[in-house]
Coordinates of C-alpha atoms (C1' of nucleotides) in Angstrom, one line a residue:
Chain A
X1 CA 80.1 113.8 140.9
X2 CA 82.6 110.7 141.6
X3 CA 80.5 108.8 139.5
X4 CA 80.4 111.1 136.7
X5 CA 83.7 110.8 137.1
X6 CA 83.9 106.9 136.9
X7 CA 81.6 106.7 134.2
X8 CA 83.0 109.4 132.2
X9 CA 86.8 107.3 132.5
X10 CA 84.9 104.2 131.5
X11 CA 83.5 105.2 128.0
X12 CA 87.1 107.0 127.5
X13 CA 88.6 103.7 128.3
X14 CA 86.1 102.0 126.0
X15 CA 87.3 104.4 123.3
X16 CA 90.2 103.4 123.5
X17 CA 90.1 99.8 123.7
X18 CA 88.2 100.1 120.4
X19 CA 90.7 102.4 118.9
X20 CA 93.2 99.9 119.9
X21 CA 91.9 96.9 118.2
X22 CA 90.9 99.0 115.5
X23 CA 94.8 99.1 115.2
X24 CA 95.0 95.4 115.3
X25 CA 92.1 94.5 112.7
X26 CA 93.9 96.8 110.5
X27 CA 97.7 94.8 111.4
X28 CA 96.1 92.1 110.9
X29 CA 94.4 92.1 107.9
X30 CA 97.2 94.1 106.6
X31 CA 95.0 97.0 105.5
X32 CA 97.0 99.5 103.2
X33 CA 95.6 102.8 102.1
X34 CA 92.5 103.8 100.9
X35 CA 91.7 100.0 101.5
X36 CA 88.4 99.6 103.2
X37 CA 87.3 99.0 107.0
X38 CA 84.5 96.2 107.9
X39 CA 81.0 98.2 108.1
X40 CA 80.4 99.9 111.8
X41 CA 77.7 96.9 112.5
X42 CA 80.6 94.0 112.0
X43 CA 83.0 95.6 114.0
X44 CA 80.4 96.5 116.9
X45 CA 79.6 92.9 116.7
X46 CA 83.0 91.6 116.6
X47 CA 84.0 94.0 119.6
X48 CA 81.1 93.8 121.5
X49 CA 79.8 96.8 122.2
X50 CA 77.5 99.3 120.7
X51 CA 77.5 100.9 117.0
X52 CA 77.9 104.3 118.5
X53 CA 80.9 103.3 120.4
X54 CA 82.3 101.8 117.0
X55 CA 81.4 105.2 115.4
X56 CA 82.6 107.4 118.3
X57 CA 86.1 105.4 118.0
X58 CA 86.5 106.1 113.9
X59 CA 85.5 109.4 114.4
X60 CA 88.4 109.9 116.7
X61 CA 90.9 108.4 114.4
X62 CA 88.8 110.5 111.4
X63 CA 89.5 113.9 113.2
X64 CA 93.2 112.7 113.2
X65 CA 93.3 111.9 109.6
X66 CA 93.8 108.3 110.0
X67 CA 90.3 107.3 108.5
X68 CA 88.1 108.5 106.5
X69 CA 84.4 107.8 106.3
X70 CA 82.3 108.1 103.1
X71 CA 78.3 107.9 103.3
X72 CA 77.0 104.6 101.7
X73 CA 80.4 103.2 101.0
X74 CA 82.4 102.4 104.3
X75 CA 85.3 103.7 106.0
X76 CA 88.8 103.6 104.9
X77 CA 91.8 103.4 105.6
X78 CA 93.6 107.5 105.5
X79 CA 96.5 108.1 102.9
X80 CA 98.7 107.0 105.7
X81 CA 101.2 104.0 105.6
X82 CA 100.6 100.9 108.1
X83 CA 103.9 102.3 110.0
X84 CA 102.9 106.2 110.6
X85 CA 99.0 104.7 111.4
X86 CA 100.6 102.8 114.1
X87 CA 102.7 105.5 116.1
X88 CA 100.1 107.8 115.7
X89 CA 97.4 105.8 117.6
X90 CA 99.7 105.0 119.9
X91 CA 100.9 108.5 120.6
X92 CA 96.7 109.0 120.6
X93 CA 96.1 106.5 123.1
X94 CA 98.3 107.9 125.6
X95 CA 97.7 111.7 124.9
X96 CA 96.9 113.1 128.4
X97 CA 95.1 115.8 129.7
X98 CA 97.0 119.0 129.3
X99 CA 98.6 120.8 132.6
X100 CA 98.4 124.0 133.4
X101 CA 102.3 124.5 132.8
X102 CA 101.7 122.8 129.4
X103 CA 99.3 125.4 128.4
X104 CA 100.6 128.2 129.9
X105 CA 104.1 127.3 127.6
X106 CA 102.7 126.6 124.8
X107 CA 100.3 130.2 125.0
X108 CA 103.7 132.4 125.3
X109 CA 105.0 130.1 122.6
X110 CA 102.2 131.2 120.1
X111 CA 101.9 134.2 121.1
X112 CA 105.3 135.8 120.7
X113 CA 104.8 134.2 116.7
X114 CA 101.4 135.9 116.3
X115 CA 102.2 139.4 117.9
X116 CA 105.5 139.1 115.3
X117 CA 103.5 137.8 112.6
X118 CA 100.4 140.4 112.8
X119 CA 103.1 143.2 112.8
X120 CA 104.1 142.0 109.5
X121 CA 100.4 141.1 107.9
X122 CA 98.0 143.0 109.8
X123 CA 95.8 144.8 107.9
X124 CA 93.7 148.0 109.0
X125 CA 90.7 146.3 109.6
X126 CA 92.6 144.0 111.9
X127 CA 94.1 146.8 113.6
X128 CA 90.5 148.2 114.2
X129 CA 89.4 145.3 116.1
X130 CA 92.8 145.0 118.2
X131 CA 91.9 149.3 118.6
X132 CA 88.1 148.2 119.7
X133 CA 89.5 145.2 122.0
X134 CA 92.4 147.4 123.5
X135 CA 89.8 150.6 124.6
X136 CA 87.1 147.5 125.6
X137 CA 90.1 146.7 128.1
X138 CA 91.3 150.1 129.3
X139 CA 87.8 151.0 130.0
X140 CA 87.4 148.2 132.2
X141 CA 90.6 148.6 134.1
X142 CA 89.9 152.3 135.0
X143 CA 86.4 151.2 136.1
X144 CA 88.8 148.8 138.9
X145 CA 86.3 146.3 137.1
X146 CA 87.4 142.6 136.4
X147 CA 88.7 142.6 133.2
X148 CA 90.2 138.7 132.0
X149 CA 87.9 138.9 129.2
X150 CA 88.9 141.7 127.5
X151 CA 92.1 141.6 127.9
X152 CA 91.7 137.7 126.3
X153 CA 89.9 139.3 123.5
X154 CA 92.6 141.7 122.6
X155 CA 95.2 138.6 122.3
X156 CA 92.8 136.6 120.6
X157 CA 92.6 140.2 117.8
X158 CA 96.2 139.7 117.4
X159 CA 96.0 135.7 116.7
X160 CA 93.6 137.1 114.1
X161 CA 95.5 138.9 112.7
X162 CA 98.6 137.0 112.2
X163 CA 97.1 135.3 108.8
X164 CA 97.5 131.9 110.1
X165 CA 94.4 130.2 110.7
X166 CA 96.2 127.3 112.2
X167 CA 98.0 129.4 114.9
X168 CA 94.3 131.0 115.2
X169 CA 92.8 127.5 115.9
X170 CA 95.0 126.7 118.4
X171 CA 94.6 129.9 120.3
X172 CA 91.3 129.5 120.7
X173 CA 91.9 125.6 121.5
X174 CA 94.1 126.6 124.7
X175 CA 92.1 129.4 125.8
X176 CA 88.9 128.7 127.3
X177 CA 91.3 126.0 129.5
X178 CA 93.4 129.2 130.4
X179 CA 90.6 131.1 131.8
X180 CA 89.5 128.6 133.4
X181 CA 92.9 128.0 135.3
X182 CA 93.4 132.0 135.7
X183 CA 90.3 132.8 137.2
X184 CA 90.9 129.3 139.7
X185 CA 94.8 130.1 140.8
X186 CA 93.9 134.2 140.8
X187 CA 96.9 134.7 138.2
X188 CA 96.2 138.5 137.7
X189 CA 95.7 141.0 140.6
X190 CA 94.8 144.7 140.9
X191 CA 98.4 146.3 140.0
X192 CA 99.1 143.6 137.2
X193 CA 95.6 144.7 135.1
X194 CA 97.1 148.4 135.4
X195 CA 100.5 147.4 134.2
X196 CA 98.6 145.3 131.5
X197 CA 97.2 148.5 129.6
X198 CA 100.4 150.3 129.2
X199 CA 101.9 146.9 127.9
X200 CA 98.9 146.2 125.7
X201 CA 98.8 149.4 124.4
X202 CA 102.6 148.4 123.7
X203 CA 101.7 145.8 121.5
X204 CA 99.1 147.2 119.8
X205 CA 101.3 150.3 118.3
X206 CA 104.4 148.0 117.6
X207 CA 101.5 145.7 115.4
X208 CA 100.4 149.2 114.1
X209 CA 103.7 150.7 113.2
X210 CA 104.8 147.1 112.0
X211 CA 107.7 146.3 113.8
X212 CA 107.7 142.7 114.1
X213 CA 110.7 142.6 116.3
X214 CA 109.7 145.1 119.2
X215 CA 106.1 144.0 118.8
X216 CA 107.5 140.3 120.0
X217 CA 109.4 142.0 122.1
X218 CA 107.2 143.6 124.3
X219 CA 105.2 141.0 124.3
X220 CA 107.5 139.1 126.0
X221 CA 107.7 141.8 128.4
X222 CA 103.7 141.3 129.1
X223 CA 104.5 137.6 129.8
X224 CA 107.2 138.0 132.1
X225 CA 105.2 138.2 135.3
X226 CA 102.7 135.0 134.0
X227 CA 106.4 132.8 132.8
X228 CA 107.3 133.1 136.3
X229 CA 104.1 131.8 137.9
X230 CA 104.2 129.4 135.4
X231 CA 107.5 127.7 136.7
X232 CA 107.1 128.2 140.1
X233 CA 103.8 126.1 140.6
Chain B
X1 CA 81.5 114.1 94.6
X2 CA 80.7 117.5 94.0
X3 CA 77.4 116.9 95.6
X4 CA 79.1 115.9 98.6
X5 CA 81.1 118.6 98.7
X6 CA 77.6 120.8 98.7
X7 CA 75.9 118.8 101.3
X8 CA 78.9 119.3 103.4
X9 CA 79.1 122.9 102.8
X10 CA 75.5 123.1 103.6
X11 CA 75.4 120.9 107.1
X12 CA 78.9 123.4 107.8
X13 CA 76.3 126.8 107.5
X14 CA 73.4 125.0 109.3
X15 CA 75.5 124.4 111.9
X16 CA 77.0 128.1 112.1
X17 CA 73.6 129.3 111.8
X18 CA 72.7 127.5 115.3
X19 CA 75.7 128.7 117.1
X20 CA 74.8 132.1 115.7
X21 CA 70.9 131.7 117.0
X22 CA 72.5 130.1 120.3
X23 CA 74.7 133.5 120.9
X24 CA 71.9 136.1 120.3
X25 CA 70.2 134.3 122.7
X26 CA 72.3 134.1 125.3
X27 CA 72.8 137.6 125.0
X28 CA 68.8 138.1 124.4
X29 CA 68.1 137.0 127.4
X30 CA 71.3 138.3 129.5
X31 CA 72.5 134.6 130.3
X32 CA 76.2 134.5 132.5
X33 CA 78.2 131.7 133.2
X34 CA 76.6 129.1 135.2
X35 CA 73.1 129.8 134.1
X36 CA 71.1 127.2 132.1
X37 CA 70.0 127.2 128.5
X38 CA 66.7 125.8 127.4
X39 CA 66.7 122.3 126.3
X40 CA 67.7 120.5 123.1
X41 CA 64.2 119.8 122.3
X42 CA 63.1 123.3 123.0
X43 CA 65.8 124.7 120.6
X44 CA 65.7 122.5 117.6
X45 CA 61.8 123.3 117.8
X46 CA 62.3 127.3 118.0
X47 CA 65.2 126.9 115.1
X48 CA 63.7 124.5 113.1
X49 CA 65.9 122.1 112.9
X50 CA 66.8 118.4 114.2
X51 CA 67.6 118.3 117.6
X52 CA 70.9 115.9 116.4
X53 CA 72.2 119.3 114.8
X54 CA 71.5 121.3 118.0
X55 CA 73.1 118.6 119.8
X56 CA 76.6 119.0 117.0
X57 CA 76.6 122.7 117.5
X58 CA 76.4 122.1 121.5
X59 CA 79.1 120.0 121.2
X60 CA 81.4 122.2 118.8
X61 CA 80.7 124.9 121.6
X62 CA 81.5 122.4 123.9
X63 CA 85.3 121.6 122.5
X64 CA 86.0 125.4 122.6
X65 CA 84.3 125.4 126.0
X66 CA 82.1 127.7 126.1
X67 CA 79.3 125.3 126.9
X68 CA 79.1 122.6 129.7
X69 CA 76.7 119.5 129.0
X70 CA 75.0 118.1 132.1
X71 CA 73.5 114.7 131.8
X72 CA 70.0 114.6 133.0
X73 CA 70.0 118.3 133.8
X74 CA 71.1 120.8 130.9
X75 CA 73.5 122.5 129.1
X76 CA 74.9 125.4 130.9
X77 CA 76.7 128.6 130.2
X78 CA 80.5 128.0 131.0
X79 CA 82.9 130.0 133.4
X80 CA 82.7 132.6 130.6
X81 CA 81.6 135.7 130.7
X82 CA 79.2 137.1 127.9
X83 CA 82.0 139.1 126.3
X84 CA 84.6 136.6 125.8
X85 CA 81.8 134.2 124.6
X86 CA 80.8 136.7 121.5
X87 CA 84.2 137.4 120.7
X88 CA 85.5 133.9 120.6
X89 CA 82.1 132.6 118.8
X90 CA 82.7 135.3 116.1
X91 CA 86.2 134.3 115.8
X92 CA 84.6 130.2 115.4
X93 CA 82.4 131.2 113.1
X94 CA 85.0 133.1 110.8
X95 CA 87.3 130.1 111.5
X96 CA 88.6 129.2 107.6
X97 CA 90.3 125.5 106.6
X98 CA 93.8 125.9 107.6
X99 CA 96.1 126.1 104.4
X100 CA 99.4 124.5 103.7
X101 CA 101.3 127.7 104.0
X102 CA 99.5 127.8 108.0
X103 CA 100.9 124.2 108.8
X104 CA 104.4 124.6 107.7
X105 CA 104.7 128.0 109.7
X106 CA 103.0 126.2 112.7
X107 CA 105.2 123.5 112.3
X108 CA 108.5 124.8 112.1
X109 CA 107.3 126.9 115.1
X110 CA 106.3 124.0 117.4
X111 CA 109.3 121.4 116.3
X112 CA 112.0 124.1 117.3
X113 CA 110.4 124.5 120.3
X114 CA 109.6 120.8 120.9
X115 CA 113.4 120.2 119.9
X116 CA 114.5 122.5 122.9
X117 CA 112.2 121.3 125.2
X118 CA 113.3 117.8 124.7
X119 CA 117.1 118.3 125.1
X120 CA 116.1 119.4 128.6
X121 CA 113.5 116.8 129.6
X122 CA 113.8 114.0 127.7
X123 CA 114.2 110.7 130.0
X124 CA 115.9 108.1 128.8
X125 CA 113.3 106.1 127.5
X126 CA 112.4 108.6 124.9
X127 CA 116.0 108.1 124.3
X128 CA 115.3 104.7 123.4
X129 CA 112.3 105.6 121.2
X130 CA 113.9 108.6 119.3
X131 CA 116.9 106.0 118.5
X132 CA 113.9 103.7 117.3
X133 CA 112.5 106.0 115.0
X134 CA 115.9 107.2 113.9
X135 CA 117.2 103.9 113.0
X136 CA 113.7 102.9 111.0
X137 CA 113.9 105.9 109.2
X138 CA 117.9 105.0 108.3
X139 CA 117.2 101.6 106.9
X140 CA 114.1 103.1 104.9
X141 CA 116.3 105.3 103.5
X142 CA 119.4 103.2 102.4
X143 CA 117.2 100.7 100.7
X144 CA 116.2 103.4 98.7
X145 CA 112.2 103.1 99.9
X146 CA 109.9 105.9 100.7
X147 CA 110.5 106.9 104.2
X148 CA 108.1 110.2 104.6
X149 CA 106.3 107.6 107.8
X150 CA 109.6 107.3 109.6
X151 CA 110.6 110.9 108.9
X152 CA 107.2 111.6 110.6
X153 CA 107.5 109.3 113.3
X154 CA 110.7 110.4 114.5
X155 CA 109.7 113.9 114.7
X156 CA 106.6 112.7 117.1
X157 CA 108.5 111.1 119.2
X158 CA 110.5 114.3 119.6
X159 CA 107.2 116.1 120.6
X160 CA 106.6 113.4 123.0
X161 CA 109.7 113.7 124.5
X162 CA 109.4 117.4 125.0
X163 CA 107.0 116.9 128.0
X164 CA 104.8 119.5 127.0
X165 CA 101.0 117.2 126.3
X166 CA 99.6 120.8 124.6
X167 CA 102.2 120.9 121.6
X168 CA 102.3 116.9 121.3
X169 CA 98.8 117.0 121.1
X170 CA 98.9 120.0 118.5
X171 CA 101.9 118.1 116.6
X172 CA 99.6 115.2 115.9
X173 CA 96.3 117.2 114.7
X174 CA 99.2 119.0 112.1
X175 CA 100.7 115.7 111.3
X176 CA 98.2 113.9 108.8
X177 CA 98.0 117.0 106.9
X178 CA 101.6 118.0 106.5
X179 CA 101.7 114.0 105.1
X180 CA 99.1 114.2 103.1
X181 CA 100.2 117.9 101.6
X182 CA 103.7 116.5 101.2
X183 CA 102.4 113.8 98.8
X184 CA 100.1 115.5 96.9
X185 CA 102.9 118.1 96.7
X186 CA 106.2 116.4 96.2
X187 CA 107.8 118.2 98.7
X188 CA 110.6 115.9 99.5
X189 CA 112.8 113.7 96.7
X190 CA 115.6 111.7 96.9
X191 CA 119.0 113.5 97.9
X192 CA 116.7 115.4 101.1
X193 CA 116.2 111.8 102.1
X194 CA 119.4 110.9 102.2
X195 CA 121.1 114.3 103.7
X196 CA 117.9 114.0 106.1
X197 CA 119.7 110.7 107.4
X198 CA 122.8 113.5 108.9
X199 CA 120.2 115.9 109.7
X200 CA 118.0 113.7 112.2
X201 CA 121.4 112.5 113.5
X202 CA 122.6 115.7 114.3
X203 CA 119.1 116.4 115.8
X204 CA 119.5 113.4 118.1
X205 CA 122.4 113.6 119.4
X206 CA 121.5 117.1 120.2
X207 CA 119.3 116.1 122.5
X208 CA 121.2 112.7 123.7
X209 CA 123.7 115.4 124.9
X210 CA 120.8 117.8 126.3
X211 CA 121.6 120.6 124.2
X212 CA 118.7 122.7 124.3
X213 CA 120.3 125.6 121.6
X214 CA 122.3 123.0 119.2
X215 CA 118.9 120.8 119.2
X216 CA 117.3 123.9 117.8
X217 CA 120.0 125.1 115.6
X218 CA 119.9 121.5 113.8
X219 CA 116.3 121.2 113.5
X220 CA 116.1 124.9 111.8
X221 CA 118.6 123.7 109.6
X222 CA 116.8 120.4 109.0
X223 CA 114.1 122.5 108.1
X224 CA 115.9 125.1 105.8
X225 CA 114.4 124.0 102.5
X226 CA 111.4 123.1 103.7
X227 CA 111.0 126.9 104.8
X228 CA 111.9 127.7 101.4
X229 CA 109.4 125.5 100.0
X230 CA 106.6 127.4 101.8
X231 CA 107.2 130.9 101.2
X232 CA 107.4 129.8 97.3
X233 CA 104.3 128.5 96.8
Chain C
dC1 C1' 81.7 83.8 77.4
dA2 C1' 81.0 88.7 78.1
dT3 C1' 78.0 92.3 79.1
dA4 C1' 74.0 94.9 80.4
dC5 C1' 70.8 95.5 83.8
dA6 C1' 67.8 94.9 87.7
dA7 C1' 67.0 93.4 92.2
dA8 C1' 68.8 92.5 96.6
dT9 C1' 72.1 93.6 100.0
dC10 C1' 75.1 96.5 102.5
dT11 C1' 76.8 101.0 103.7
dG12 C1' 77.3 105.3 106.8
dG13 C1' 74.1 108.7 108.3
dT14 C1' 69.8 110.3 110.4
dT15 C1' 65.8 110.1 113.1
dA16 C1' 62.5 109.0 116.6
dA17 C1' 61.6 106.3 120.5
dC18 C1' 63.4 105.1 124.8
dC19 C1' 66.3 105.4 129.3
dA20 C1' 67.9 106.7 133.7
dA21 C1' 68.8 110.5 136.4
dT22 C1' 67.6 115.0 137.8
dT23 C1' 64.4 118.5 138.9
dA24 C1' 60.0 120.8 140.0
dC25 C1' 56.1 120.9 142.5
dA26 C1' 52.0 119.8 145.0
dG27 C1' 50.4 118.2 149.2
dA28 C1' 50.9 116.1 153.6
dA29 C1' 53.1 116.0 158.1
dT30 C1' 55.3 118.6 161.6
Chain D
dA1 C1' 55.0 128.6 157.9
dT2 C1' 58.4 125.0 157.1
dT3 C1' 60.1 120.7 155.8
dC4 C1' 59.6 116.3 153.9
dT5 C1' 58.1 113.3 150.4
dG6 C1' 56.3 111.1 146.5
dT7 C1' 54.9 111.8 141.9
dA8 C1' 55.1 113.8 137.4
dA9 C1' 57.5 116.3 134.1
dT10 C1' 62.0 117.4 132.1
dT11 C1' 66.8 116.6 130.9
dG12 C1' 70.9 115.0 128.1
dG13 C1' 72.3 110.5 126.5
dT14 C1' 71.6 106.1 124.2
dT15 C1' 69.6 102.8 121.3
dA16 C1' 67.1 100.6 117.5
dA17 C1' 64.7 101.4 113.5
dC18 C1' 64.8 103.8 109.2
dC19 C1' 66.8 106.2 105.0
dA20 C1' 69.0 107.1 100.6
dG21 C1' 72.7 106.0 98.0
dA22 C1' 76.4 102.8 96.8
dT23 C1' 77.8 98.1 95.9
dT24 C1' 77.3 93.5 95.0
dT25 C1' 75.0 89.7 93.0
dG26 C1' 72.4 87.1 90.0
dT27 C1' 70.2 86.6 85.7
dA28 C1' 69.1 87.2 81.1
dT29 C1' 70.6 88.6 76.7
dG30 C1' 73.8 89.3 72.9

DNA sequence: CATACAAATCTGGTTAACCAATTACAGAAT
DNA sequence: ATTCTGTAATTGGTTAACCAGATTTGTATG
């Protein structure tokens, strides 16, 4: 397990060694725009380490829209000044891992948009499955069965439903990581899942009768107890 | 470039069709977290397909982390029960390309938030690179020269001064595409430059002074037209 | 000298062989 | 019967060879 550990910090170092001189070649050479990369076996040769290290570097800075690879041709550099390129990477190489308290704020920040924003776009198909995801949770509750999953799934409806698939991306970025972290701290108890299906059920009929305001509103309300925790770790 | 716009769109299905096969059987054969799924080799065989594009839709699984790769061992169901994993694989595989109208909203969303946040946290050596990115951006701007980098750069190094790793992380996925959609677009011309100068300024100083409310008054006004801009198109 | 064209080279992507670590299991020792 | 142990099979990860298409280069031709 420590060793997985080690190892696994070694190839991210790697990474980012590569990423970093990457940075350089491209400084260097004084690569603008849509100018073109050396091939994947150069660079592994002039850094030293394996191809797939040199490809698992680009496609890094390829997911952030800094290159851009094309099949049979090389990889270029992304529609992105020399200036911009070099902020970004170095914003990239010291991104850390996300906190609990990050996640947590940045959950209740999307959330309060999506419950407002599926209140003003939600159409009756989307207010099926938030219907289907709400009784799934009730049901469970009653039972006095566990039910983080379902209640998850009825929040995730409502990201749905909010018609913006970047907001929707992001949801589902952050929340595996908050299960994860609810289910390992014991966040919600007994009485809390019981309060949770009157303020679900909240939500859901301020989305249905498309009040944007109160349906923010009482989400807010539904977050109160989990904004606490989150500031008092 | 049609044709590569095919094969893409064809490798995109093959890969949804996995993750579809690799829910049905995980719920086929009642798999909960923890429990082990055959091997790569056993599943490209029963799909029919390269083991290199079991391995991708693994490892898209993986991101959203609803898988766990073991080296040497196997890839296991993740702390999730079966529930959440159908709901949040249906959502993955409905997931669309996030349009420009998304990125603005998510934007705006994250910057006045990342604006607050950083009036209350920021040390003093985000100071120093905010007054950076402020000045490069000013120069830029006076010699008449493009400055859409140093726009960028400054509002990153708001987000990194927020203290929040989710949103700065999120703020540089968004980035690249807000640039790119800006150019192809024309979003911003001359006289936004220059009033942008007073705007970023403001937006500073907001947070020199750590105030949380005017640093979010002056970055909704900064974005103002911008908002416009979006619900126009 | 310019141009057309074909062969050779170079490119990112893919595949199959290989690797080291883990796991499963048979059989021996207790 | 139980535990230990050594061997063989299995695992995800890595590497090197291979592929098809793009690009360059060299040559012959007008």
């Amino acid at each position: 397990m420590k060793l997985d550990t080690v190892t696994k910090t070694e190839t991210l170092d790697l990474q980012k060694m590569i990423i970093s001189k990457i940075r350089d070649l491209i400084n260097i050479k004084n690569l603008e725009p849509g100018d073109k990369l050396p091939s994947e076996r150069m660079l592994s040769e002039k850094f030293e380490v394996t191809r797939s290290n040199v490809r698992e570097a680009i496609q890094k800075l390829e997911f952030y829209g800094l290159l851009k690879s094309i099949p049979q041709s090389g990889t270029f550099v992304a529609n992105i000044g020399v200036t911009a390129m070099n902020g970004m990477i170095e914003d990239i190489l010291r991104l850390e891992e996300p906190d609990f308290k990050s996640l947590v704020e940045t959950r209740i920040l999307l959330e309060l948009k999506t419950a407002r924003l599926a209140a003003l776009r939600r159409t009756e198909q989307d207010l099926l499955k938030m219907k289907e995801a709400l009784d799934a949770y009730t049901e469970k509750v009653l039972n006095g069965e566990d039910a983080v999953q379902e209640d998850l799934l009825f929040h995730l409806a409502i990201a749905k439903a909010c018609g913006n698939s970047t907001m929707n991306t992001f949801m589902l970025i952050i929340t595996p990581e908050i299960i994860t972290n609810f289910e390992k701290y014991h966040v919600c108890d007994e009485n809390q899942a019981q309060k949770g299906i009157q303020e679900h059920t909240e939500i859901y009929e301020a989305i249905k009768t498309q009040n944007p305001q109160l349906a923010k509103q009482k989400m807010k309300e539904h977050f109160k107890m989990l904004y606490q925790y989150c500031y008092n770790i």
